[in-house]
Structure formats: C-alpha cells, structure tokens
Amino acid sequence: MAGNNLANDSKQTDISFLTDISFKTDHSAGTIVSFDVHSPSSGTSSLSTDVSFLGAGEFSADDQLSQEVPEVLFEPSVFSTPHKSTHDWTTDSWRELSSGDNEHNSELPEHSPNSEDGLRLYLDISEENTDDSEDLQPTPGEKRTIAAHSGQRGRWKKRCMDRTSDSLVEILNSHCCQNDCIKSLSLNDLENSFNGVKDLNENELKQFALGQIWTCCEAAWDENSPKPNITHRFVICGKIICEKAFCRCYDISTKVFKDCVDSFVVGKRNILHGNRGTTRTREKTTTALTWMRYTFQQIGDHMPHKQEIHLPVSQTKTSLYGRMRSELIDQNVTDVVTKEYFMELWNRHFPEVKIGKRSEFTVCGICQSLKEKEEKATSQQERDECYQLKQEHFNHVQTEREQYHLARHRASTEPKEVTTMIVDGMDQSKTDLPHFAQSDKDTKHLAKITTHITGVLLHTRSPHNKYAYVYTDVKQIPHDSNLTIHCILATLMKHRDILGRELFLQLDNCFRENKNRYVLSFCALLVDLQIFQKVTVHFLPVGHTHEDVDQMFSCVAKALQKRNIYTYEDLRSFVKASYTPAIDVEEVRYLLDVKEWLKPHLAGNFAHHSKPLWFEFTPGDNHAAMRYKMWHNDPWKPEGDALFCLKSLPSLHHCPLWVEPCLERVDLPWLQKDIPSKYGDRIPPAKKEELRMFVDAIGNLDELPVPVSSWALLELVTWEIRHQEEEPTQDLEPLRARIQAECRPVTIGSQGRIQHDAVQEADYSSIEVGHHAAVNLIDSTKRPYLGKVLACDGDQVTIAWMKGSWSGEWKEWLCKRGKNMVPYTTTVPLQSVILWGFPLTGRNRLPKKVAVDLKERYSKIDEDDELNE
C-alpha cells in the first residue's frame, strides 16, 4: 500500500515483525518527523530516520528506508487521548483485529507478534509546531473522552483517566476466582463494559450495580441462618463471570458492591442519597430571612401595576443591613449573617423587593428630606442624627401598618366583633378600552374609553378571609366623597348579615375622596343609626399608603397587560379571574348625592383635620362623638368633651338625589368618531358591534333615572338579622362545666374528707321520687343494694331495684310477670335507706366518692351490729 507512493529508488523494508515502534506526528501530511525503530527480540540495531507522513500508514525516508505499516494502526479512534496514548497489542487482540471484522484486515502484515513480545504503539502528538495547532480538531473519540472527563471530580475523574491499556491488561491478567473467569474476557469486552458506565456518577453507578444484582443474583434463605445464601451469575458479552470479575470490569469497589448486596437482601431497588429532599438552614440565616420578610412587609409598598414591592427611596441595602444588625444585637443575637450573605439572601428570596432611584408615585416628604440632608451632611454626627430620625420615622410607619394588619386579623378571627374594610382607587391606562397587548402607531393616538376602577377589600371570616369588589365607571361621575360613600354602602349591604359591632375603615390620604368632612360625618352617622357601635377610620402616612388592595390592582394589571381586551364584558371577565378570591365587578352608572343630603346637618366646617391619621366615632349623649390622634401610641384628643360632626340626623326616608353626570370628561364625540371604525382589523368583527353599543350606552347616561324612594342606608338600618342572637347549635354546658370545675379537696385517710352533698344524715324528708337510693338489707354478701325511689309514704318507701356492682354498670332489674318483663319493685322501711340523692356517671356507674362513702356506711353499720350483739 505504502510502496506505491514512494520514489522508484526507495528501498522497501517490511518492519511488521518489529516489537516496538515509536513515532511522533502532528497529523498533517508532508511533515518531517522523527521515527525510531527498536527490535530487541531479533537483535536488530536501532534505526533513526526522518520520514515524511504522507497519509495513513505511508512514510518516505531520506535514507531510502520504507516501511509498510497497517493503516488501521494509525486510525484516530485507536488513540483517544489528546496528547499521549498507549495501546497494547497482545496475541488475542491482534487475532481479533485480523479476524475479518475490521475493514483494514486485508492490509495487516502476515507476521503477528507472540504473547511474549507484543507490539506496542506510542502516539505522541507534538506541540512544537504551534502554527497549525489551532487548526487541529479532536476526533469523535477524543470528544467523547473529553466529555466523559469534564464534570467529573476527585476519584471519579481519576478512575476514568486511569483506564489505560496497561490497566486493562493488568485486569485481564489478575486472579479473580478458582476458574479465573476474568481471563475469558478480551480487551474489547473489557473496554465495551467500561464504556457503558464511564459517564455515570457515583450514585448512578451504584444504581447500575444494584440493577445488575437484581437481574443476575438469587437469594435462598435458610431457617438456621439469619443471612441468605446469594448465588451470583453475572454476564459480560455472553460470558459468565464471578462477582470479583464483575467489580473489576466496571471499576466498582468492594464496599459499594457489598452495600448494593445488602440493599438487595432487604428488598431495596433504588439508591437514594441520604440527604435527598432535606435542607438544613442555619439559625442565623433563618433569623435574617424572618427579619427581612417582616420588615419588607411593614415598610414596603405593593405596586398596583406590577408584581413588585418598593421600599422607600431613602433606604439603601447597606442601611437596611445595619438596621438589621443593630436590632438583632439589641435582642442579644450575636451570630448575624455577613453583609455579602445578606445581599445574596435578598437576591435569592426577595427578588420582587426593589429600591428604586426614584419613586413612581408620590413620595413621603419626610423620607425625601432626610435623604437629601443625609447626602449633604458634612460630619458623622450630622449623618447619625439623620439616621436616627429616619429610624424613628420608619418605626412610626411600621407601627401604623401593624395596626391595619391587626384589624385584618381580628376581622377574620372575631367576625362578630370587627369588620375591616379598605378602599382605594386604581387609575391606570391599562384598563382603557379597547386595550391591546402590543400597541401600534396606527391605533395609539385613537380615542379610548377611559375606565376607572375603585377597589374594596372587606376582611371577615371566609374561605379566603376577605371579599374583593371592584366598582368601575367611565369617568362620567365625579371621583369625590360620593363615590367613596357609595362603595362603602354597597359593600356593607352585600354583607349586612355578617357585619361586626365595630367597623375599621382603612382609607387613602386623599382629601377629595376620603379625608373630608362628608366621609367623616357619614362614619358618625353609621354610629348614630346604631349600625355600628364604633367606627375607626385610619389613614397611613403620605407616601406609605400602598396595602393589600394595591396588590389586588397589581394582579389585575398583570392579567391585562398580555391580553387584548375589546369590550367591557371582556374587561369584567378578566378582572374577575385575576385575583383570589374572585373579584365581584360592578358598573357604577349613577351616584346619589350624599354630600348635599348631609350638608344641612353638619355641625360646621372642619379645620386642621388633614394631619391626624386616626379618627374614632363612638356613641355620645345626643350624637356620635369624634376623637382623633396623630399616631397609634398617642392619646385620643380632645381629652375632655368630644367633637360632634352632626348637629341633627337627616331623615332616611328623604332620599338623596342623583348626581348629574358629566359627559364632557368622557369626550363622547371623539369616542363615537374613532370607535370602532378607525381601529380596522385590530378589533374582531364580532366585538365591533358590542363596542359600538357600549359607546352608545355611554351617550345615554345624561338621562337621569327617576328619584329613589328607598336606598341602601335605609335598608341597612332596618336589617335586623345581624342584631338577633343566633340560637346555639351545640350544647356547650358540659364543656363549660369542665372549664369552670373547682379543684377537688385532697384527703389523706379520713383527713380532709367531705361528706357527699347527696348524703342526708337524719332528714328523710329530703328523699324525693326519682332519687337513686342505697339500702341496707340483712344479706350483706350482695351489697350494695341500689334502686330508684318510686314512692315515699310515711315510714315506707317503694324502691325499683337495679342490678350492678361496686365498679360495674348499673341497669334496671326486670322480672317476669306473666308474659311481660316489668321492673322489680318492693317496699322497704324508710330507716333502711342509708344514702340517697346521688347521681350515676355517664356510663351508669357509681361515682368513686359515692362508692367510698357507701362502703364506709356499710362498715359502720356492721360495727354497730357487732357491738349490739
């Protein structure tokens, strides 16, 4: 093969008989490399020459030495490692190579080495030629080997790297059992078996070994031995081998194999890591996470348009870590996480908590001022003072938030005592109709129906401890105190049968809608009308007012942002399904003018009422009394006479009038011009007609309905179900008796013993019909004698006897009279009754105290009889 490519004057020499050949090449044709030939067995002296690598198995030499080498020996698949690989050729492997399975068998030399001087080839890829080294690509075999080595660590990587030809021959020449079954395997068998498991990690190898044991082993139990007799029958490439050969072929340690056998004996089929599914968190990590979760909940604001919690802009992660460290140290917690680990916990567990460079909503003026002063501070003392003021401010905010959360908790645990409600508005363009998930330039400037949302959460005992409501309008009504009162009244009417005695109302710091004389006077009216015994109105500080209702708005915005919403019904269905519990959506078309209805009855103008955060309304002498305070820990003011919002009560039968809608804010002509004609194909044909009808309905809102003769407040006053005491459905008297039971007196012998209440010493007149009675009869062997008193006539008493024993159950004693079973009754002298009026237990047994007392009485009677004799 090679001689055909050599020059005519080159001398061809067959070196297939040589035992050792070493050469160096960079796999590129035409490269001059060194070529050494050693033939120690034949006594031939070593030759060294420079040859040119023309291709697989082809060489040309300057000294006109030609070699004819089998092409298969130079295939890259034989040499798997990138830099140096050693392959041992024994008589068996050479015979397998030339048996006809290989495509190059026709070119193999006739001479094959014997077992003593096997042929060994070394491939050493030279790194001296750096110009072409970057163009070298690993062969598929090299890629598999490199991939098998990558990702393995420690002993596992070393195990894969150590499987060289030397080690394979060493395994084949090792002794395993009496039959030396491992010698029946060939190099290919050994390589194939190992290649099947070399990519497995340790647990996967254990699972493989356990699976082979279940397949190839049998366990026979002997009654005289606690361990079974295990029979092994492992097979590799159709050849039966012992367990030692199995372990060596797959490089399984003796300990691992023994553990797998033990698992097989007890019936385990799967190898599981001991710590699988378990997590161990250090105490300081748990403490840090608890502090972070609580603090973020207290000072963070839930964004209404995204799933994020924003902390005050005046805070930084470094300042929060310092605050956590100082607070924990004050609590004698010395082991605190580091700042770096604090940041890692934040990113891992609270990715939704952000500190923006600027707030997307109205910020707290105090927070912003303190932040600016701290940035401009020139001394450490000044910075410390700013920090202390910030901490004091945040403590106030945190305390105020806790009060709302406490009111929510009370409403869910004590629904008959407290009802908690929060009201807020969502004014976002995401609810405009039609709404597209992806806007375009053609429709971005077109008219849209502006839809305003007012959200209400009523907290009480329920499957989710709250009810969610959304009131929508298209801005045809003014967003003032009339809208707030309407939402409060409508929500109270829907739950009028489960309202508590107190109302906790959480509102936003907006003077136009909430913090004004009309809303506060309406709360006083709820107390005057005895709908509630107390109403508490709470406002959070400005810039810190985002609460759970804003979280509901965030869920609504998230549900709408990736959907196309064409009509009001689409908006209604998506809003309803966006939150848990499902939101009850109600369209508000008209409002009652409660402001004008209340105005003649107001006690006067309000002043300086925008500062306090707390207002409380309780029953007064004539009208509901109002008190206020700034912070939760402050005392209520005024300390003396309270303030009164109303000077008289309006007539509930004189209903308010309707508020005039203002369609100018809606811009109806623009809507009718653009919707839906100019939207083209962006709106489906089926939705266009529905959207057109909705726009026409908006145009008809200027026609007010007829005045109402009854309204929600009147119906709420006349509702009496919640004031009626519910009939108890369970008998709680036994539990009450157990809870209120007194401690029994301690006795020692006869010391401290108290006679039973039912025992009567001398007054037989207290015996009544139905009493249980103990009687003394002549036969003392069948004591005690118990029965029920049927009649008491002078010095005679009729007893209906019972059967039982001192510790057993007592039953009515029946006897046969004719064909019927009737109670067994007799008449005994009254003086023979020694104890009466005692009850039996729930299992119709004698109470222990009664049994002891009765035994003592029988004993005393026996002693007296002996003395008399």
PDB file of N, CA and C in Angstrom, residues 587-668:
ATOM      1  N   GLU A 587     -70.603  47.795  37.736  1.00  0.00           N
ATOM      2  CA  GLU A 587     -70.523  49.055  36.989  1.00  0.00           C
ATOM      3  C   GLU A 587     -71.353  50.126  37.694  1.00  0.00           C
ATOM      4  N   VAL A 588     -70.745  51.273  37.931  1.00  0.00           N
ATOM      5  CA  VAL A 588     -71.417  52.395  38.580  1.00  0.00           C
ATOM      6  C   VAL A 588     -71.793  53.404  37.494  1.00  0.00           C
ATOM      7  N   ARG A 589     -73.086  53.546  37.247  1.00  0.00           N
ATOM      8  CA  ARG A 589     -73.538  54.485  36.224  1.00  0.00           C
ATOM      9  C   ARG A 589     -74.007  55.804  36.828  1.00  0.00           C
ATOM     10  N   TYR A 590     -74.639  55.730  38.012  1.00  0.00           N
ATOM     11  CA  TYR A 590     -75.152  56.933  38.653  1.00  0.00           C
ATOM     12  C   TYR A 590     -74.787  56.905  40.132  1.00  0.00           C
ATOM     13  N   LEU A 591     -74.685  58.072  40.727  1.00  0.00           N
ATOM     14  CA  LEU A 591     -74.366  58.222  42.140  1.00  0.00           C
ATOM     15  C   LEU A 591     -75.428  59.056  42.830  1.00  0.00           C
ATOM     16  N   LEU A 592     -75.727  58.685  44.080  1.00  0.00           N
ATOM     17  CA  LEU A 592     -76.593  59.505  44.914  1.00  0.00           C
ATOM     18  C   LEU A 592     -75.767  60.620  45.549  1.00  0.00           C
ATOM     19  N   ASP A 593     -76.337  61.797  45.603  1.00  0.00           N
ATOM     20  CA  ASP A 593     -75.611  62.973  46.121  1.00  0.00           C
ATOM     21  C   ASP A 593     -75.744  63.006  47.643  1.00  0.00           C
ATOM     22  N   VAL A 594     -74.953  62.196  48.318  1.00  0.00           N
ATOM     23  CA  VAL A 594     -74.993  62.130  49.776  1.00  0.00           C
ATOM     24  C   VAL A 594     -74.391  63.392  50.379  1.00  0.00           C
ATOM     25  N   LYS A 595     -73.493  64.058  49.680  1.00  0.00           N
ATOM     26  CA  LYS A 595     -72.889  65.299  50.186  1.00  0.00           C
ATOM     27  C   LYS A 595     -73.964  66.364  50.420  1.00  0.00           C
ATOM     28  N   GLU A 596     -74.783  66.566  49.432  1.00  0.00           N
ATOM     29  CA  GLU A 596     -75.846  67.558  49.588  1.00  0.00           C
ATOM     30  C   GLU A 596     -76.885  67.106  50.600  1.00  0.00           C
ATOM     31  N   TRP A 597     -77.087  65.832  50.719  1.00  0.00           N
ATOM     32  CA  TRP A 597     -78.052  65.303  51.690  1.00  0.00           C
ATOM     33  C   TRP A 597     -77.560  65.521  53.118  1.00  0.00           C
ATOM     34  N   LEU A 598     -76.231  65.450  53.325  1.00  0.00           N
ATOM     35  CA  LEU A 598     -75.665  65.628  54.657  1.00  0.00           C
ATOM     36  C   LEU A 598     -75.391  67.090  55.008  1.00  0.00           C
ATOM     37  N   LYS A 599     -75.181  67.936  54.026  1.00  0.00           N
ATOM     38  CA  LYS A 599     -74.677  69.287  54.276  1.00  0.00           C
ATOM     39  C   LYS A 599     -75.535  70.075  55.268  1.00  0.00           C
ATOM     40  N   PRO A 600     -76.871  70.066  55.206  1.00  0.00           N
ATOM     41  CA  PRO A 600     -77.647  70.873  56.184  1.00  0.00           C
ATOM     42  C   PRO A 600     -77.510  70.384  57.625  1.00  0.00           C
ATOM     43  N   HIS A 601     -77.037  69.176  57.827  1.00  0.00           N
ATOM     44  CA  HIS A 601     -76.991  68.604  59.166  1.00  0.00           C
ATOM     45  C   HIS A 601     -75.585  68.606  59.764  1.00  0.00           C
ATOM     46  N   LEU A 602     -74.604  69.162  59.050  1.00  0.00           N
ATOM     47  CA  LEU A 602     -73.248  69.224  59.566  1.00  0.00           C
ATOM     48  C   LEU A 602     -73.137  70.249  60.680  1.00  0.00           C
ATOM     49  N   ALA A 603     -72.287  69.938  61.651  1.00  0.00           N
ATOM     50  CA  ALA A 603     -72.134  70.841  62.804  1.00  0.00           C
ATOM     51  C   ALA A 603     -71.336  72.084  62.442  1.00  0.00           C
ATOM     52  N   GLY A 604     -70.582  72.067  61.363  1.00  0.00           N
ATOM     53  CA  GLY A 604     -69.789  73.228  60.964  1.00  0.00           C
ATOM     54  C   GLY A 604     -68.662  72.800  60.049  1.00  0.00           C
ATOM     55  N   ASN A 605     -67.819  73.770  59.696  1.00  0.00           N
ATOM     56  CA  ASN A 605     -66.679  73.484  58.835  1.00  0.00           C
ATOM     57  C   ASN A 605     -65.565  72.814  59.629  1.00  0.00           C
ATOM     58  N   PHE A 606     -64.850  71.917  58.957  1.00  0.00           N
ATOM     59  CA  PHE A 606     -63.731  71.218  59.569  1.00  0.00           C
ATOM     60  C   PHE A 606     -62.439  71.987  59.277  1.00  0.00           C
ATOM     61  N   ALA A 607     -61.547  72.002  60.242  1.00  0.00           N
ATOM     62  CA  ALA A 607     -60.253  72.655  60.068  1.00  0.00           C
ATOM     63  C   ALA A 607     -59.159  71.787  60.704  1.00  0.00           C
ATOM     64  N   HIS A 608     -57.995  71.749  60.042  1.00  0.00           N
ATOM     65  CA  HIS A 608     -56.815  71.019  60.511  1.00  0.00           C
ATOM     66  C   HIS A 608     -57.068  69.520  60.643  1.00  0.00           C
ATOM     67  N   HIS A 609     -58.026  69.013  59.928  1.00  0.00           N
ATOM     68  CA  HIS A 609     -58.318  67.584  60.023  1.00  0.00           C
ATOM     69  C   HIS A 609     -57.479  66.759  59.036  1.00  0.00           C
ATOM     70  N   SER A 610     -56.632  67.406  58.244  1.00  0.00           N
ATOM     71  CA  SER A 610     -55.820  66.676  57.268  1.00  0.00           C
ATOM     72  C   SER A 610     -54.579  66.045  57.897  1.00  0.00           C
ATOM     73  N   LYS A 611     -54.181  66.461  59.106  1.00  0.00           N
ATOM     74  CA  LYS A 611     -52.966  65.956  59.735  1.00  0.00           C
ATOM     75  C   LYS A 611     -53.169  64.652  60.497  1.00  0.00           C
ATOM     76  N   PRO A 612     -54.182  64.510  61.344  1.00  0.00           N
ATOM     77  CA  PRO A 612     -54.312  63.273  62.122  1.00  0.00           C
ATOM     78  C   PRO A 612     -54.508  62.049  61.218  1.00  0.00           C
ATOM     79  N   LEU A 613     -54.019  60.919  61.703  1.00  0.00           N
ATOM     80  CA  LEU A 613     -54.158  59.661  60.972  1.00  0.00           C
ATOM     81  C   LEU A 613     -55.243  58.756  61.544  1.00  0.00           C
ATOM     82  N   TRP A 614     -55.759  59.108  62.725  1.00  0.00           N
ATOM     83  CA  TRP A 614     -56.761  58.286  63.392  1.00  0.00           C
ATOM     84  C   TRP A 614     -57.980  59.129  63.734  1.00  0.00           C
ATOM     85  N   PHE A 615     -59.158  58.549  63.455  1.00  0.00           N
ATOM     86  CA  PHE A 615     -60.426  59.144  63.872  1.00  0.00           C
ATOM     87  C   PHE A 615     -61.294  58.018  64.430  1.00  0.00           C
ATOM     88  N   GLU A 616     -61.922  58.301  65.560  1.00  0.00           N
ATOM     89  CA  GLU A 616     -62.769  57.297  66.212  1.00  0.00           C
ATOM     90  C   GLU A 616     -64.128  57.911  66.504  1.00  0.00           C
ATOM     91  N   PHE A 617     -65.177  57.142  66.190  1.00  0.00           N
ATOM     92  CA  PHE A 617     -66.554  57.596  66.403  1.00  0.00           C
ATOM     93  C   PHE A 617     -67.251  56.607  67.325  1.00  0.00           C
ATOM     94  N   THR A 618     -67.743  57.111  68.446  1.00  0.00           N
ATOM     95  CA  THR A 618     -68.427  56.295  69.446  1.00  0.00           C
ATOM     96  C   THR A 618     -69.734  56.980  69.831  1.00  0.00           C
ATOM     97  N   PRO A 619     -70.684  56.233  70.412  1.00  0.00           N
ATOM     98  CA  PRO A 619     -71.949  56.861  70.809  1.00  0.00           C
ATOM     99  C   PRO A 619     -71.733  57.950  71.857  1.00  0.00           C
ATOM    100  N   GLY A 620     -72.430  59.090  71.693  1.00  0.00           N
ATOM    101  CA  GLY A 620     -72.357  60.191  72.645  1.00  0.00           C
ATOM    102  C   GLY A 620     -73.704  60.425  73.300  1.00  0.00           C
ATOM    103  N   ASP A 621     -73.834  61.585  73.953  1.00  0.00           N
ATOM    104  CA  ASP A 621     -75.091  61.892  74.635  1.00  0.00           C
ATOM    105  C   ASP A 621     -76.222  62.072  73.641  1.00  0.00           C
ATOM    106  N   ASN A 622     -75.987  62.882  72.628  1.00  0.00           N
ATOM    107  CA  ASN A 622     -77.016  63.128  71.622  1.00  0.00           C
ATOM    108  C   ASN A 622     -76.621  62.589  70.256  1.00  0.00           C
ATOM    109  N   HIS A 623     -75.344  62.777  69.919  1.00  0.00           N
ATOM    110  CA  HIS A 623     -74.841  62.333  68.623  1.00  0.00           C
ATOM    111  C   HIS A 623     -73.506  61.636  68.828  1.00  0.00           C
ATOM    112  N   ALA A 624     -73.048  61.009  67.767  1.00  0.00           N
ATOM    113  CA  ALA A 624     -71.784  60.278  67.833  1.00  0.00           C
ATOM    114  C   ALA A 624     -70.634  61.239  68.105  1.00  0.00           C
ATOM    115  N   ALA A 625     -69.747  60.837  69.018  1.00  0.00           N
ATOM    116  CA  ALA A 625     -68.607  61.666  69.410  1.00  0.00           C
ATOM    117  C   ALA A 625     -67.387  61.270  68.587  1.00  0.00           C
ATOM    118  N   MET A 626     -66.625  62.280  68.160  1.00  0.00           N
ATOM    119  CA  MET A 626     -65.425  62.043  67.363  1.00  0.00           C
ATOM    120  C   MET A 626     -64.189  62.423  68.159  1.00  0.00           C
ATOM    121  N   ARG A 627     -63.196  61.543  68.137  1.00  0.00           N
ATOM    122  CA  ARG A 627     -61.891  61.834  68.711  1.00  0.00           C
ATOM    123  C   ARG A 627     -60.832  61.502  67.661  1.00  0.00           C
ATOM    124  N   TYR A 628     -59.655  62.058  67.829  1.00  0.00           N
ATOM    125  CA  TYR A 628     -58.599  61.907  66.824  1.00  0.00           C
ATOM    126  C   TYR A 628     -57.246  61.811  67.521  1.00  0.00           C
ATOM    127  N   LYS A 629     -56.249  61.362  66.790  1.00  0.00           N
ATOM    128  CA  LYS A 629     -54.862  61.351  67.252  1.00  0.00           C
ATOM    129  C   LYS A 629     -53.951  61.201  66.041  1.00  0.00           C
ATOM    130  N   MET A 630     -52.689  61.528  66.247  1.00  0.00           N
ATOM    131  CA  MET A 630     -51.738  61.500  65.144  1.00  0.00           C
ATOM    132  C   MET A 630     -51.206  60.086  64.913  1.00  0.00           C
ATOM    133  N   TRP A 631     -50.631  59.492  65.931  1.00  0.00           N
ATOM    134  CA  TRP A 631     -50.058  58.156  65.823  1.00  0.00           C
ATOM    135  C   TRP A 631     -50.820  57.203  66.736  1.00  0.00           C
ATOM    136  N   HIS A 632     -50.596  55.934  66.522  1.00  0.00           N
ATOM    137  CA  HIS A 632     -51.343  54.927  67.286  1.00  0.00           C
ATOM    138  C   HIS A 632     -51.051  55.023  68.778  1.00  0.00           C
ATOM    139  N   ASN A 633     -49.792  55.308  69.132  1.00  0.00           N
ATOM    140  CA  ASN A 633     -49.415  55.342  70.548  1.00  0.00           C
ATOM    141  C   ASN A 633     -49.787  56.645  71.238  1.00  0.00           C
ATOM    142  N   ASP A 634     -50.293  57.614  70.497  1.00  0.00           N
ATOM    143  CA  ASP A 634     -50.688  58.885  71.106  1.00  0.00           C
ATOM    144  C   ASP A 634     -52.042  58.736  71.801  1.00  0.00           C
ATOM    145  N   PRO A 635     -52.317  59.559  72.794  1.00  0.00           N
ATOM    146  CA  PRO A 635     -53.651  59.529  73.424  1.00  0.00           C
ATOM    147  C   PRO A 635     -54.691  60.183  72.519  1.00  0.00           C
ATOM    148  N   TRP A 636     -55.948  59.788  72.733  1.00  0.00           N
ATOM    149  CA  TRP A 636     -57.036  60.373  71.953  1.00  0.00           C
ATOM    150  C   TRP A 636     -57.267  61.813  72.396  1.00  0.00           C
ATOM    151  N   LYS A 637     -57.592  62.641  71.423  1.00  0.00           N
ATOM    152  CA  LYS A 637     -57.916  64.034  71.679  1.00  0.00           C
ATOM    153  C   LYS A 637     -59.295  64.320  71.103  1.00  0.00           C
ATOM    154  N   PRO A 638     -60.007  65.295  71.687  1.00  0.00           N
ATOM    155  CA  PRO A 638     -59.709  66.034  72.929  1.00  0.00           C
ATOM    156  C   PRO A 638     -59.948  65.148  74.147  1.00  0.00           C
ATOM    157  N   GLU A 639     -59.215  65.457  75.209  1.00  0.00           N
ATOM    158  CA  GLU A 639     -59.319  64.648  76.416  1.00  0.00           C
ATOM    159  C   GLU A 639     -60.625  64.872  77.148  1.00  0.00           C
ATOM    160  N   GLY A 640     -61.202  66.058  77.009  1.00  0.00           N
ATOM    161  CA  GLY A 640     -62.461  66.355  77.685  1.00  0.00           C
ATOM    162  C   GLY A 640     -63.651  66.039  76.804  1.00  0.00           C
ATOM    163  N   ASP A 641     -64.413  67.071  76.523  1.00  0.00           N
ATOM    164  CA  ASP A 641     -65.607  66.900  75.691  1.00  0.00           C
ATOM    165  C   ASP A 641     -65.205  66.553  74.263  1.00  0.00           C
ATOM    166  N   ALA A 642     -65.900  65.577  73.700  1.00  0.00           N
ATOM    167  CA  ALA A 642     -65.595  65.135  72.349  1.00  0.00           C
ATOM    168  C   ALA A 642     -66.187  66.093  71.328  1.00  0.00           C
ATOM    169  N   LEU A 643     -65.809  65.883  70.078  1.00  0.00           N
ATOM    170  CA  LEU A 643     -66.325  66.683  68.966  1.00  0.00           C
ATOM    171  C   LEU A 643     -67.501  65.962  68.335  1.00  0.00           C
ATOM    172  N   PHE A 644     -68.420  66.748  67.765  1.00  0.00           N
ATOM    173  CA  PHE A 644     -69.609  66.190  67.125  1.00  0.00           C
ATOM    174  C   PHE A 644     -69.655  66.668  65.682  1.00  0.00           C
ATOM    175  N   CYS A 645     -69.781  65.708  64.774  1.00  0.00           N
ATOM    176  CA  CYS A 645     -69.812  66.051  63.353  1.00  0.00           C
ATOM    177  C   CYS A 645     -71.194  66.499  62.900  1.00  0.00           C
ATOM    178  N   LEU A 646     -72.228  65.949  63.499  1.00  0.00           N
ATOM    179  CA  LEU A 646     -73.598  66.245  63.092  1.00  0.00           C
ATOM    180  C   LEU A 646     -74.324  67.000  64.202  1.00  0.00           C
ATOM    181  N   LYS A 647     -75.096  67.968  63.798  1.00  0.00           N
ATOM    182  CA  LYS A 647     -75.949  68.677  64.753  1.00  0.00           C
ATOM    183  C   LYS A 647     -77.359  68.122  64.773  1.00  0.00           C
ATOM    184  N   SER A 648     -77.716  67.371  63.734  1.00  0.00           N
ATOM    185  CA  SER A 648     -79.023  66.726  63.660  1.00  0.00           C
ATOM    186  C   SER A 648     -78.918  65.535  62.720  1.00  0.00           C
ATOM    187  N   LEU A 649     -79.885  64.650  62.811  1.00  0.00           N
ATOM    188  CA  LEU A 649     -79.892  63.475  61.966  1.00  0.00           C
ATOM    189  C   LEU A 649     -80.790  63.695  60.758  1.00  0.00           C
ATOM    190  N   PRO A 650     -80.281  63.414  59.553  1.00  0.00           N
ATOM    191  CA  PRO A 650     -81.138  63.544  58.373  1.00  0.00           C
ATOM    192  C   PRO A 650     -82.180  62.441  58.330  1.00  0.00           C
ATOM    193  N   SER A 651     -83.263  62.697  57.652  1.00  0.00           N
ATOM    194  CA  SER A 651     -84.330  61.712  57.529  1.00  0.00           C
ATOM    195  C   SER A 651     -83.941  60.679  56.480  1.00  0.00           C
ATOM    196  N   LEU A 652     -83.993  59.427  56.882  1.00  0.00           N
ATOM    197  CA  LEU A 652     -83.635  58.366  55.947  1.00  0.00           C
ATOM    198  C   LEU A 652     -84.684  58.186  54.862  1.00  0.00           C
ATOM    199  N   HIS A 653     -85.913  58.586  55.126  1.00  0.00           N
ATOM    200  CA  HIS A 653     -86.965  58.448  54.129  1.00  0.00           C
ATOM    201  C   HIS A 653     -86.895  59.554  53.087  1.00  0.00           C
ATOM    202  N   HIS A 654     -86.122  60.584  53.386  1.00  0.00           N
ATOM    203  CA  HIS A 654     -85.885  61.633  52.395  1.00  0.00           C
ATOM    204  C   HIS A 654     -84.570  61.279  51.683  1.00  0.00           C
ATOM    205  N   CYS A 655     -84.692  60.568  50.575  1.00  0.00           N
ATOM    206  CA  CYS A 655     -83.521  60.009  49.917  1.00  0.00           C
ATOM    207  C   CYS A 655     -82.757  61.077  49.160  1.00  0.00           C
ATOM    208  N   PRO A 656     -81.463  60.929  49.024  1.00  0.00           N
ATOM    209  CA  PRO A 656     -80.665  61.873  48.235  1.00  0.00           C
ATOM    210  C   PRO A 656     -81.055  61.827  46.761  1.00  0.00           C
ATOM    211  N   LEU A 657     -80.736  62.895  46.060  1.00  0.00           N
ATOM    212  CA  LEU A 657     -80.977  62.971  44.627  1.00  0.00           C
ATOM    213  C   LEU A 657     -79.773  62.431  43.868  1.00  0.00           C
ATOM    214  N   TRP A 658     -79.948  62.275  42.548  1.00  0.00           N
ATOM    215  CA  TRP A 658     -78.869  61.759  41.712  1.00  0.00           C
ATOM    216  C   TRP A 658     -77.872  62.865  41.369  1.00  0.00           C
ATOM    217  N   VAL A 659     -76.613  62.484  41.242  1.00  0.00           N
ATOM    218  CA  VAL A 659     -75.573  63.409  40.802  1.00  0.00           C
ATOM    219  C   VAL A 659     -75.639  63.515  39.283  1.00  0.00           C
ATOM    220  N   GLU A 660     -75.565  64.743  38.777  1.00  0.00           N
ATOM    221  CA  GLU A 660     -75.599  64.961  37.335  1.00  0.00           C
ATOM    222  C   GLU A 660     -74.326  64.411  36.683  1.00  0.00           C
ATOM    223  N   PRO A 661     -74.443  63.492  35.725  1.00  0.00           N
ATOM    224  CA  PRO A 661     -73.241  63.007  35.033  1.00  0.00           C
ATOM    225  C   PRO A 661     -72.611  64.111  34.185  1.00  0.00           C
ATOM    226  N   CYS A 662     -71.321  64.012  33.991  1.00  0.00           N
ATOM    227  CA  CYS A 662     -70.586  64.992  33.194  1.00  0.00           C
ATOM    228  C   CYS A 662     -69.921  64.246  32.037  1.00  0.00           C
ATOM    229  N   LEU A 663     -70.561  64.272  30.856  1.00  0.00           N
ATOM    230  CA  LEU A 663     -70.033  63.573  29.698  1.00  0.00           C
ATOM    231  C   LEU A 663     -68.924  64.345  29.000  1.00  0.00           C
ATOM    232  N   GLU A 664     -68.681  65.583  29.459  1.00  0.00           N
ATOM    233  CA  GLU A 664     -67.575  66.329  28.854  1.00  0.00           C
ATOM    234  C   GLU A 664     -66.232  65.668  29.150  1.00  0.00           C
ATOM    235  N   ARG A 665     -66.103  65.078  30.345  1.00  0.00           N
ATOM    236  CA  ARG A 665     -64.858  64.386  30.674  1.00  0.00           C
ATOM    237  C   ARG A 665     -64.686  63.127  29.843  1.00  0.00           C
ATOM    238  N   VAL A 666     -65.794  62.583  29.340  1.00  0.00           N
ATOM    239  CA  VAL A 666     -65.725  61.367  28.536  1.00  0.00           C
ATOM    240  C   VAL A 666     -65.331  61.673  27.096  1.00  0.00           C
ATOM    241  N   ASP A 667     -65.636  62.898  26.608  1.00  0.00           N
ATOM    242  CA  ASP A 667     -65.392  63.293  25.217  1.00  0.00           C
ATOM    243  C   ASP A 667     -66.096  62.330  24.269  1.00  0.00           C
ATOM    244  N   LEU A 668     -67.426  62.296  24.397  1.00  0.00           N
ATOM    245  CA  LEU A 668     -68.237  61.340  23.641  1.00  0.00           C
ATOM    246  C   LEU A 668     -68.108  61.505  22.126  1.00  0.00           C
TER     247      LEU A 668
END
